[in-house]
Amino acid sequence: MKRGFLFVAIVFLLSVGTTAFAQTALPGMPAVTVTTANDGAQTYSVSLQILLLMTALSMLPAALLMMTSFTRIVIVLAILRQALGTMQTPSNQTMVGLALFLTFFIMAPVFNDIYKTSVEPYLNEQVPVQQALASAEAPIRKFMMAQTRENDITMFATIAGKEQLDTPDDVPLTVLIPAFVTSELKTAFQIGFLIFIPFLIIDLVVASVLMAMGMMMLSPMIISLPFKIMLFVLVDGWAMIMGTLASSFYAT
């Protein structure tokens, strides 16, 4: 009985204390305030801007994967490792790191445009956050439009019921992003197919030689692996792959 009374008393004190804290502290903390200027522009409070920024940062990995060159690069590197037959070499961490830094190299002009036209004016309090976001959209939209096939845009626009698209600026991001990802997947597999052919020929030649010699029980992969590595090193394969991937974006 005493324990029950004590528990009720503690809950009552905590509730009273919480209510008193809310009444004294919350009025002094304008978490959400919107100020409307004379020209109709709205300015949000700093706390609300921080909340929006943290929400945007949570979407940053998805944006990096789906709106940059990262998708094409990491798929091509994965197909290259499969064609070489080196199993887990290079490791997943090495391939992702290589794809990430090559993405930064390729996307550097786009990121510089975003910083000059959006981030820098916003930090200098020259433009509101809405105009900064609109300015940041233009460079990334231009990059994605240059890499996206027209038939992919048409397909997703038809599905979304937005067939009246006269100019590239009329394409909404909800249509452009999935069309861009689809085009990147197709391009990545096309490049991967061309990479796979010479290594496949080596596997076929080695398998034919072993069969002709009667070595049926010996795995052709064990014999062909050093030849594939030697061929890849002799032709300076890493430089060719990295250069081809970078030029495939700059060419457009």
Short mmCIF file of N, CA, C and O in Angstrom, two decimals, residues 70 73-74 77-79 81-82 86-100:
data_model
loop_
_atom_site.label_atom_id
_atom_site.label_comp_id
_atom_site.label_asym_id
_atom_site.label_seq_id
_atom_site.Cartn_x
_atom_site.Cartn_y
_atom_site.Cartn_z
N PHE A 70 27.75 8.01 -59.20
CA PHE A 70 28.18 6.91 -58.35
C PHE A 70 27.61 5.57 -58.83
O PHE A 70 28.31 4.55 -58.83
N ILE A 73 29.52 4.04 -61.82
CA ILE A 73 30.90 3.67 -61.50
C ILE A 73 30.95 2.40 -60.68
O ILE A 73 31.72 1.47 -60.97
N VAL A 74 30.13 2.30 -59.63
CA VAL A 74 30.21 1.15 -58.74
C VAL A 74 29.73 -0.12 -59.45
O VAL A 74 30.27 -1.22 -59.19
N LEU A 77 32.65 -1.27 -61.75
CA LEU A 77 33.72 -1.87 -60.95
C LEU A 77 33.33 -3.26 -60.46
O LEU A 77 34.17 -4.17 -60.40
N ALA A 78 32.07 -3.44 -60.09
CA ALA A 78 31.63 -4.76 -59.64
C ALA A 78 31.67 -5.77 -60.78
O ALA A 78 32.08 -6.93 -60.59
N ILE A 79 31.27 -5.37 -61.98
CA ILE A 79 31.34 -6.27 -63.14
C ILE A 79 32.78 -6.57 -63.49
O ILE A 79 33.13 -7.71 -63.86
N ARG A 81 35.34 -6.77 -61.41
CA ARG A 81 35.83 -7.76 -60.45
C ARG A 81 35.28 -9.15 -60.77
O ARG A 81 35.99 -10.15 -60.66
N GLN A 82 34.03 -9.21 -61.20
CA GLN A 82 33.45 -10.50 -61.58
C GLN A 82 34.14 -11.07 -62.81
O GLN A 82 34.37 -12.29 -62.91
N THR A 86 38.45 -12.49 -59.39
CA THR A 86 39.30 -12.36 -58.19
C THR A 86 38.49 -12.40 -56.90
O THR A 86 39.02 -12.03 -55.84
N MET A 87 37.22 -12.80 -57.00
CA MET A 87 36.37 -12.97 -55.82
C MET A 87 36.21 -11.66 -55.06
O MET A 87 35.53 -10.78 -55.51
N GLN A 88 36.87 -11.50 -53.92
CA GLN A 88 36.71 -10.33 -53.06
C GLN A 88 37.89 -9.37 -53.16
O GLN A 88 38.16 -8.61 -52.23
N THR A 89 38.60 -9.38 -54.27
CA THR A 89 39.72 -8.47 -54.48
C THR A 89 39.49 -7.69 -55.77
O THR A 89 39.39 -8.31 -56.85
N PRO A 90 39.42 -6.37 -55.72
CA PRO A 90 39.45 -5.49 -54.54
C PRO A 90 38.22 -5.69 -53.65
O PRO A 90 37.18 -6.12 -54.12
N SER A 91 38.38 -5.36 -52.39
CA SER A 91 37.31 -5.54 -51.42
C SER A 91 36.18 -4.55 -51.69
O SER A 91 36.33 -3.57 -52.44
N ASN A 92 35.04 -4.81 -51.06
CA ASN A 92 33.89 -3.92 -51.23
C ASN A 92 34.20 -2.51 -50.75
O ASN A 92 33.79 -1.52 -51.37
N GLN A 93 34.93 -2.40 -49.64
CA GLN A 93 35.27 -1.07 -49.12
C GLN A 93 36.17 -0.31 -50.10
O GLN A 93 36.00 0.90 -50.30
N THR A 94 37.11 -1.04 -50.72
CA THR A 94 38.00 -0.39 -51.68
C THR A 94 37.22 0.08 -52.91
O THR A 94 37.43 1.21 -53.39
N MET A 95 36.31 -0.72 -53.41
CA MET A 95 35.54 -0.34 -54.60
C MET A 95 34.61 0.83 -54.31
O MET A 95 34.49 1.75 -55.12
N VAL A 96 33.97 0.79 -53.15
CA VAL A 96 33.06 1.90 -52.80
C VAL A 96 33.86 3.19 -52.61
O VAL A 96 33.44 4.27 -53.06
N GLY A 97 35.01 3.11 -51.95
CA GLY A 97 35.85 4.30 -51.78
C GLY A 97 36.35 4.83 -53.10
O GLY A 97 36.35 6.05 -53.33
N LEU A 98 36.78 3.94 -54.00
CA LEU A 98 37.23 4.37 -55.31
C LEU A 98 36.10 5.01 -56.10
O LEU A 98 36.27 6.06 -56.74
N ALA A 99 34.92 4.40 -56.05
CA ALA A 99 33.76 4.97 -56.74
C ALA A 99 33.36 6.32 -56.15
O ALA A 99 32.96 7.23 -56.87
N LEU A 100 33.50 6.44 -54.84
CA LEU A 100 33.11 7.69 -54.18
C LEU A 100 34.02 8.84 -54.59
O LEU A 100 33.55 9.93 -54.95
#
